Coordinates of C-alpha atoms in Angstrom, one line a residue:
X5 CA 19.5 -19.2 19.5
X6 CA 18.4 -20.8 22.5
X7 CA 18.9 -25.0 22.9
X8 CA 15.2 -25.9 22.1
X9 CA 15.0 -23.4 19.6
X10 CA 18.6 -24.6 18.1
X11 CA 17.2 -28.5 18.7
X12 CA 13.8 -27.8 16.8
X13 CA 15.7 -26.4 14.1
X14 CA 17.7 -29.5 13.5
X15 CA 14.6 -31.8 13.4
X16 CA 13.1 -29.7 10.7
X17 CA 16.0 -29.4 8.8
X18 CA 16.7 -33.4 9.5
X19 CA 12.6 -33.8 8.6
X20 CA 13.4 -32.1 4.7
X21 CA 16.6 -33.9 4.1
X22 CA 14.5 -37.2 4.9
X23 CA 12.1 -36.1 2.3
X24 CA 14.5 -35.3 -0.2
X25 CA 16.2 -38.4 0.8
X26 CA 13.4 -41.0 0.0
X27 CA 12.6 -39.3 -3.6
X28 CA 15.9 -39.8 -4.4
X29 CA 16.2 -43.0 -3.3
X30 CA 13.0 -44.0 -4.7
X31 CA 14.6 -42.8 -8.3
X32 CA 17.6 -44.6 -7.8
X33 CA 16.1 -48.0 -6.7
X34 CA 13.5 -47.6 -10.0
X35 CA 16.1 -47.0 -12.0
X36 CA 18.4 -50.4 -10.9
X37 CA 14.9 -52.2 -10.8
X38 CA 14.6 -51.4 -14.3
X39 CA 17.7 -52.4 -15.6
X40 CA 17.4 -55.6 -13.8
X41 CA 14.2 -56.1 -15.2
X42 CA 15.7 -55.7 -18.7
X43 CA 18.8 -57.9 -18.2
X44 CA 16.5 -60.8 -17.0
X45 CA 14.1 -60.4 -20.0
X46 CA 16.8 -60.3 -21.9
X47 CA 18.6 -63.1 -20.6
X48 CA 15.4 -65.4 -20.9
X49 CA 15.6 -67.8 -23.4
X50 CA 12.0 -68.0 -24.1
X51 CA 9.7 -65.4 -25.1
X52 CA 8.0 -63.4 -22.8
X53 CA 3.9 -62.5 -23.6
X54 CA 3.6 -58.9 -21.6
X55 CA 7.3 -58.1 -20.7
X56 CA 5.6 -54.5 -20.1
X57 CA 4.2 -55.7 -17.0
X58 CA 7.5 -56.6 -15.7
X59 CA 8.9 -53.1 -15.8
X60 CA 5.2 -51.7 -14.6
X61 CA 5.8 -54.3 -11.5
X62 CA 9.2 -53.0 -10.5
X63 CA 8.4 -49.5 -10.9
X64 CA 5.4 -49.4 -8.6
X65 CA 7.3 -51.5 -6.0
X66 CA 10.1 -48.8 -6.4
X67 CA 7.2 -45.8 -5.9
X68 CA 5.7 -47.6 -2.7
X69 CA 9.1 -46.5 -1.0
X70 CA 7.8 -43.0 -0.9
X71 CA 5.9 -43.9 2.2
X72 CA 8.6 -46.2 3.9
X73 CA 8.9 -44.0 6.8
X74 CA 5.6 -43.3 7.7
X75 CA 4.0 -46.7 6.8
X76 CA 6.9 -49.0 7.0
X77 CA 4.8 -52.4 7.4
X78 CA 1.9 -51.1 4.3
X79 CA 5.2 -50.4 2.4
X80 CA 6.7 -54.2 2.9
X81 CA 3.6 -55.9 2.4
X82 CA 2.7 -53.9 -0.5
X83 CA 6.0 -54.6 -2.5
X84 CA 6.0 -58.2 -1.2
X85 CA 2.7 -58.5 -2.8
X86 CA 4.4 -57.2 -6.3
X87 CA 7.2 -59.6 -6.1
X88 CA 4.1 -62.4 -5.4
X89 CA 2.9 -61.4 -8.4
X90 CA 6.1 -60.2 -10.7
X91 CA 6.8 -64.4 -10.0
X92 CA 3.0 -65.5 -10.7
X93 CA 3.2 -63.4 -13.8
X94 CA 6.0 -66.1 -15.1
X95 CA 8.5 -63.4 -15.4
X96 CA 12.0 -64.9 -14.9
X97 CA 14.4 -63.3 -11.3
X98 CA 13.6 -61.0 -9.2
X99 CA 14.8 -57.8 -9.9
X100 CA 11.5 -56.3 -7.4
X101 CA 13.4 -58.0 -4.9
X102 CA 15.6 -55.1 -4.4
X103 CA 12.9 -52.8 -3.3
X104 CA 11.7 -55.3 -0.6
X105 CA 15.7 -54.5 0.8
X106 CA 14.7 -51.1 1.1
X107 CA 11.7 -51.7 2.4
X108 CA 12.4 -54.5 5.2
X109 CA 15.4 -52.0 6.9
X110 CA 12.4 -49.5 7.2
X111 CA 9.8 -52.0 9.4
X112 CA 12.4 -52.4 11.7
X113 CA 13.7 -48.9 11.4
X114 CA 10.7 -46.8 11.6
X115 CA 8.0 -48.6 12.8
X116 CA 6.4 -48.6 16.5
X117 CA 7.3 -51.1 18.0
X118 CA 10.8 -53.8 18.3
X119 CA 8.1 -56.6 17.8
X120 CA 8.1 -55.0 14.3
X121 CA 11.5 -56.2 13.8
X122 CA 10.6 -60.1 14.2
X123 CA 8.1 -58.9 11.6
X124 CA 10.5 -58.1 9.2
X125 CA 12.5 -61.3 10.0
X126 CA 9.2 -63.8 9.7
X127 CA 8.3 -61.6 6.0
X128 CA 12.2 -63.0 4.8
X129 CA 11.3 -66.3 5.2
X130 CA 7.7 -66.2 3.7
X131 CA 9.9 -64.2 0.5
X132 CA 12.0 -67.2 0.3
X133 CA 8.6 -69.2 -0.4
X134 CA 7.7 -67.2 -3.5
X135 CA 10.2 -68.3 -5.7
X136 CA 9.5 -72.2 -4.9
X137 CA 6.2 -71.6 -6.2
X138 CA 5.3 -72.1 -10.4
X139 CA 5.3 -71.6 -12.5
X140 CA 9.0 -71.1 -12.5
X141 CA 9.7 -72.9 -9.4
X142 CA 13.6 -72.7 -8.0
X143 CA 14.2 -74.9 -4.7
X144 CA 13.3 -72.8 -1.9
X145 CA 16.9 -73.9 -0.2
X146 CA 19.1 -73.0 -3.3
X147 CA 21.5 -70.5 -3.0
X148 CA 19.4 -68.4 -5.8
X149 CA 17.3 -68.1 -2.8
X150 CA 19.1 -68.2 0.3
X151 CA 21.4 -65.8 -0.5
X152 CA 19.0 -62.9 -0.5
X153 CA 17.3 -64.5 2.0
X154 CA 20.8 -63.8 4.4
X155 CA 21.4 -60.0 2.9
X156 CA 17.6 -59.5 3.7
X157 CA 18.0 -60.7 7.2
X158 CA 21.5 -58.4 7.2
X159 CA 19.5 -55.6 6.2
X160 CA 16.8 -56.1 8.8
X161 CA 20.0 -56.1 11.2
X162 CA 20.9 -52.6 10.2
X163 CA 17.4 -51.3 10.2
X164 CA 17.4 -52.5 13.9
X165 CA 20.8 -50.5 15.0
X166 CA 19.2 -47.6 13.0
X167 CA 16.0 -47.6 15.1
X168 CA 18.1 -47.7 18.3
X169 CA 20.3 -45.0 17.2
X170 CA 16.6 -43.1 16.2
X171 CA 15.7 -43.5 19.8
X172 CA 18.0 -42.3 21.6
X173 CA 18.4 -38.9 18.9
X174 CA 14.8 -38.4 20.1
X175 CA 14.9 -39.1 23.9
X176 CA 17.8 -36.6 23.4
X177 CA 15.9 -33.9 21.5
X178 CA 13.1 -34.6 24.1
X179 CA 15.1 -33.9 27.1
X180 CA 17.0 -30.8 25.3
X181 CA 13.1 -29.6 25.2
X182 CA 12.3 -30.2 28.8
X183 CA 15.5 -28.7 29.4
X184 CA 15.2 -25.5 27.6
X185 CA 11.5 -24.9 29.3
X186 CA 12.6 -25.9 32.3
X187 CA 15.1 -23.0 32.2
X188 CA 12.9 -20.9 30.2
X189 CA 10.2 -21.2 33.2
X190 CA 13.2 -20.2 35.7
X191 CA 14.2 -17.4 34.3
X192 CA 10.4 -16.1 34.0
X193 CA 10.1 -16.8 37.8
X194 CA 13.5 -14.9 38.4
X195 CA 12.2 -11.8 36.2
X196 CA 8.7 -11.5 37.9
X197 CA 10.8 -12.4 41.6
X198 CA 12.4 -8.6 40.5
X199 CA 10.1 -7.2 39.2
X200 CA 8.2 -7.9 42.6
X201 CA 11.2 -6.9 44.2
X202 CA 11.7 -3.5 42.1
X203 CA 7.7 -2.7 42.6
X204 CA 7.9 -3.2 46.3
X205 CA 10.9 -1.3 47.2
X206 CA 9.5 1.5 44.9
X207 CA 6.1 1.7 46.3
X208 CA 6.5 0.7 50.1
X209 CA 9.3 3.2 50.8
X210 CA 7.7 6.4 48.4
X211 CA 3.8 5.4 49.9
X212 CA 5.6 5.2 53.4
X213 CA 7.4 8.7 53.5
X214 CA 3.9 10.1 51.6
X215 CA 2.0 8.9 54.7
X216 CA 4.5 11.0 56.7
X217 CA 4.2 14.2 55.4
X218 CA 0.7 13.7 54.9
X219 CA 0.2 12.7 58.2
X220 CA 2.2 16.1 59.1
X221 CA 0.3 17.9 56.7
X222 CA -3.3 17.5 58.3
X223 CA -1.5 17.9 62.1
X224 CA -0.4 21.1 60.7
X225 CA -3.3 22.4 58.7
X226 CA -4.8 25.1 60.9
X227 CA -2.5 25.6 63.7
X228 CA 0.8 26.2 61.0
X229 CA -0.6 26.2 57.2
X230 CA 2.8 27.2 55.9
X231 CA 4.2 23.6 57.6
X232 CA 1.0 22.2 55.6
X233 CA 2.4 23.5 52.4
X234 CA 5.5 22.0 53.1
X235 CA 4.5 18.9 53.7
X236 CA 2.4 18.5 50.9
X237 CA 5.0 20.0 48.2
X238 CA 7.1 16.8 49.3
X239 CA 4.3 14.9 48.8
X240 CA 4.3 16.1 45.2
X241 CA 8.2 15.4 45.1
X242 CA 8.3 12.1 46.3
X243 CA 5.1 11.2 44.0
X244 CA 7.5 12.6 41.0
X245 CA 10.4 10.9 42.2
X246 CA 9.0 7.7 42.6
X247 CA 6.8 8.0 38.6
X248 CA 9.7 7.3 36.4
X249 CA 10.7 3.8 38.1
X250 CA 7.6 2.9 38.0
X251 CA 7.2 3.3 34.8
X252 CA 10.2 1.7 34.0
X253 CA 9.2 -1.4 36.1
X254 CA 6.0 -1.5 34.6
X255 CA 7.6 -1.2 31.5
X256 CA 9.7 -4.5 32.0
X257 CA 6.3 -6.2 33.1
X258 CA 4.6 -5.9 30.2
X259 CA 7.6 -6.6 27.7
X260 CA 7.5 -3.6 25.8
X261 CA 10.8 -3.2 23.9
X262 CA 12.5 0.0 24.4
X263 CA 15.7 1.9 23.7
X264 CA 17.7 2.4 27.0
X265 CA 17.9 6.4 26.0
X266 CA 13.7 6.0 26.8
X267 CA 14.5 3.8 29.9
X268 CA 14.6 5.9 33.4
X269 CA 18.1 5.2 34.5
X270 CA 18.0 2.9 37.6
X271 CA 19.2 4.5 41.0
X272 CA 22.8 3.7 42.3
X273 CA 24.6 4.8 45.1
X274 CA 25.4 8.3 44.3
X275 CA 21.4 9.0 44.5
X276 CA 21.8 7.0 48.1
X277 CA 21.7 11.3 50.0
X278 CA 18.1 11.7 48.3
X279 CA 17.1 8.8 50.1
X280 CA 19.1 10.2 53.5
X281 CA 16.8 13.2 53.0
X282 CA 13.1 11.9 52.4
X283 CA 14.0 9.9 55.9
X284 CA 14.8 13.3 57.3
X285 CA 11.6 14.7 56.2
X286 CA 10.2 12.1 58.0
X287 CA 11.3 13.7 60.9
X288 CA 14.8 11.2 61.5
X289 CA 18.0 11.6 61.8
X290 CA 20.1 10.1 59.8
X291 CA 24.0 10.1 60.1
X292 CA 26.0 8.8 57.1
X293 CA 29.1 7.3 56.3
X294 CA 29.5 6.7 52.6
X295 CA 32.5 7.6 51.3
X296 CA 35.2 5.6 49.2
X297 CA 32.1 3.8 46.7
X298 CA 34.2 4.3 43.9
X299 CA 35.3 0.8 43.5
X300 CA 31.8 -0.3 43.5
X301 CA 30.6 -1.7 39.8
X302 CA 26.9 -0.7 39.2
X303 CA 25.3 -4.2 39.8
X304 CA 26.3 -3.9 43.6
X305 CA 25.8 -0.4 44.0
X306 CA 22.0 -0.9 42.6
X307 CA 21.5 -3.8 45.4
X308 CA 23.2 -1.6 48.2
X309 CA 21.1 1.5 47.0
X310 CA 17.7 -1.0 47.2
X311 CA 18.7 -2.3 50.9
X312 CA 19.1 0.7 52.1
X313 CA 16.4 2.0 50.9
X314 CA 14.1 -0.2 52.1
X315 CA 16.1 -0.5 55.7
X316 CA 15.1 2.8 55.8
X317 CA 11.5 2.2 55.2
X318 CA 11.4 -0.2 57.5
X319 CA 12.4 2.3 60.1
X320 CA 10.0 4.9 59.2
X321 CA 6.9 2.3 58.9
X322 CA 7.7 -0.1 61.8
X323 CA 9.8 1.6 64.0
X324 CA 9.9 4.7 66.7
X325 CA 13.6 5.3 65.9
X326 CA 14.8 8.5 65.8
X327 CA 18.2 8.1 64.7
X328 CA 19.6 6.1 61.7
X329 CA 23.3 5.1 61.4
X330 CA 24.1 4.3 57.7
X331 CA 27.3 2.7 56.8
X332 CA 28.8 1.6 53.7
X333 CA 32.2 1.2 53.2
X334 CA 34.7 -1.5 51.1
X335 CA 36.4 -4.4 53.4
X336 CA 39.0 -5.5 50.3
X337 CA 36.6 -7.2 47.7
X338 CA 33.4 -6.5 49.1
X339 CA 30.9 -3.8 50.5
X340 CA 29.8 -3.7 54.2
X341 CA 26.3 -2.0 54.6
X342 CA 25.0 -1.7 57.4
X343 CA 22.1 0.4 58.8
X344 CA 21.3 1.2 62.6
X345 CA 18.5 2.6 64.7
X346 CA 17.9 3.3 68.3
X347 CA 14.4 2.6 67.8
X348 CA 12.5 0.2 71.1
X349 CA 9.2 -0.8 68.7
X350 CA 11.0 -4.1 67.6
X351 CA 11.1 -4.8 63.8
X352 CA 11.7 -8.7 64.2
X353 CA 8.1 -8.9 64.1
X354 CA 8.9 -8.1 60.6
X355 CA 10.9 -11.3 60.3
X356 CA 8.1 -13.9 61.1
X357 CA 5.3 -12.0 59.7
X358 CA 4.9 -13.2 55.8
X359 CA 2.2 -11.0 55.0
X360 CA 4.7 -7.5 55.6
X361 CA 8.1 -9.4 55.4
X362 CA 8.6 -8.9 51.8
X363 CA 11.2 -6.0 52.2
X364 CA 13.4 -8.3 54.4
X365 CA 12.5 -11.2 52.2
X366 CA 13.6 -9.0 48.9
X367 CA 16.6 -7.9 51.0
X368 CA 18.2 -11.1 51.1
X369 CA 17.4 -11.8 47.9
X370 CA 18.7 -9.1 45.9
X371 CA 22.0 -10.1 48.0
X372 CA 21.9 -13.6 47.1
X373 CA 21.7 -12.6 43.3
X374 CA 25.3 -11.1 43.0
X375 CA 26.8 -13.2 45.8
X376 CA 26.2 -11.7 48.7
X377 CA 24.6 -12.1 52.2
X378 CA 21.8 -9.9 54.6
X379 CA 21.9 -10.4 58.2
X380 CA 18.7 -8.5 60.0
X381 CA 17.5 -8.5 63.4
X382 CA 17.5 -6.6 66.9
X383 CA 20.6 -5.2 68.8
X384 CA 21.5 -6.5 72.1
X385 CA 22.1 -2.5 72.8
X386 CA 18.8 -2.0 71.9
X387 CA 17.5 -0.8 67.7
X388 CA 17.4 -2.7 64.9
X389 CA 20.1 -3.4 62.5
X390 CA 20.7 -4.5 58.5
X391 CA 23.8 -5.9 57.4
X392 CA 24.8 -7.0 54.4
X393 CA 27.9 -8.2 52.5
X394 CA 28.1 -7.4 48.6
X395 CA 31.1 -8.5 46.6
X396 CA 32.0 -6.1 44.2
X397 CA 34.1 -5.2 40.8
X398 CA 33.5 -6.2 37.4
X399 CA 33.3 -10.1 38.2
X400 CA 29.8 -9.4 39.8
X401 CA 28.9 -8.5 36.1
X402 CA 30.2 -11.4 34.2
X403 CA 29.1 -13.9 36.9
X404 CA 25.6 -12.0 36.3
X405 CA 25.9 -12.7 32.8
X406 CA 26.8 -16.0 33.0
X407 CA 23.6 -16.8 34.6
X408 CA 21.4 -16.2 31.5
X409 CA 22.3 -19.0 29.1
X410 CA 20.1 -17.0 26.2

């Protein structure tokens, strides 16, 4: 589960426990109001005309605790009101009291603002007013009264640690949120980066050799109609090659879950002599050096496969080369790549141009995503070259994975 998912689950599960927490508290508190209500009835000499009321008082101050959380200061005035009137009504204590406890810790808990909390503080003193009035006064300065008066202001205490501690849980679950979408948008703008990436190097280097032969095709078409053919039947091979990544990429754009026995299998470097050949087709030559890739874990070979690929383009669409020099081979922990022309049509252009210099671009990017570094620019002997350093092994995987905190 991801952070925000794993934080929002908390809160909701925090949100029921508080629920369940308050009807059970509510309970308990009318249950002790009760009793207290029956001890001080019964522990009142004179007779009492609607003792009924008493218990009807204490139980709707311990029902108003339902809503403590949401309406903290309706809760305290309400039940402050009952204990106004539990003492008007001549009844003798103050069992409601013990609701307005409950209720104080909540204003300063729950409610907006900290001014709240000075609320709850100036409501203690105007409770330790009620019992001085009749018609069964008691000195407002007795301890019968000011030593509630000191656990209500103790409670108000711990309602104001309690909002403190709420604050800072919710600033936390707030920036765990902003967190997990600001990771979530990152890796969206890493997949559609390669997806861009996978599109281009598909389309620019297939569209580029099929303007080749076709290019070859309608040179050839009367003078050498058999040429013709030719051309256009690898046309219809590079079109066929170039369908199933394609789809797969396409695939991965729109989100569609698949099996990976249904997913086209992406190209690595043992598919790098296909490549070789559509560039020979395009009337270059291309000398190769590729042996000793067995050390090479798939996530490098895929990124050296895609830079040479589109180094390769790059010659055919920018370039009047007519010999390539491809190179890969391992230096201890890493793979050198490096591709050559003898072209004199400079490709730097290439470099400064941001309308056509997403293959360069996409180069150094698909190198920068397992470690590794793209140098590309002209020779002093003349040509164009691409280098790049991979790191390789298994540790390009794991560090990969590490990357996606899902």
């Amino acid at each position: 589960m991801s952070g925000l998912g794993l934080a929002i689950a908390r809160a909701d599960g925090a949100g029921v426990r508080s629920r369940v927490f308050d009807i059970v508290l509510a309970c308990v508190m009318a249950a002790l109001i009760t009793i207290g209500v029956w001890a001080e009835l019964a522990g009142w000499p004179h007779p009492v005309a609607f003792p009924v009321g008493a218990y009807a008082i204490g139980l709707a101050a311990a029902a108003v605790l339902l809503v403590r959380r949401k309406h903290p200061f309706v809760c305290t005035i309400v039940v402050l009101v009952l204990i106004a009137g539990y003492h008007a009504a001549g009844y003798h204590g103050g069992a409601p009291v013990l609701a307005l406890f409950v209720a104080l810790e909540s204003l300063a808990a729950y409610a907006g603002s900290a001014w709240w909390i000075a609320v709850a503080v100036l409501v203690v003193f105007v409770w330790q007013v009620i019992p001085a009035l009749p018609p069964t006064p008691t000195p407002w300065d007795s301890y019968a009264t000011t030593g509630p008066a000191m656990g209500l202001l103790f409670i108000v205490a711990l309602g104001a640690i309690a909002r403190q501690s709420r604050i800072g849980a919710e600033r936390a679950l707030a920036a765990a949120r902003e967190t997990a979408t600001a990771q979530a948008r990152e890796r969206i703008a890493e997949e559609r980066l390669a997806i861009a990436r996978d599109v281009h190097d598909v389309l620019a280097h297939s569209i580029s050799a099929i303007a080749v032969q076709s290019a070859s095709a309608l040179d050839a078409f009367d003078s050498d109609p058999a040429g013709a053919r030719r051309s256009m039947e690898r046309v219809r091979s590079l079109a066929k090659q170039s369908m199933p990544e394609l789809h797969r990429t396409v695939t991965a754009l729109r989100g569609d879950a698949q099996t990976d026995a249904s997913q086209p299998p992406q190209p690595s470097l043992a598919d790098l002599e296909d490549l070789f050949e559509v560039a020979r087709q395009s009337g270059l030559t291309v000398r190769a050096d590729t042996g000793g890739l067995h050390a090479v874990g798939p996530i490098t070979g895929l990124c050296a496969y895609r830079i040479v690929q589109e180094a390769l383009t790059n010659v055919v669409r920018h370039s009047d080369a007519s010999v390539v020099n491809v190179s890969l081979h391992v230096a201890g922990d890493e793979l050198v790549v490096n591709v050559t022309d003898d072209g004199t049509t400079a490709q730097a252009d290439l470099l400064d141009a941001p309308a056509t210099g997403f293959g360069i671009r996409g180069m150094g990017e698909r190198a920068a995503a397992v470690g590794g570094t793209v140098r590309a620019g002209p020779r002093p002997e003349g040509g164009f070259e691409v280098r790049a350093v991979l790191p390789i092994g298994a540790d390009v995987a794991a560090r990969a994975a590490r990357k996606d905190p899902a």
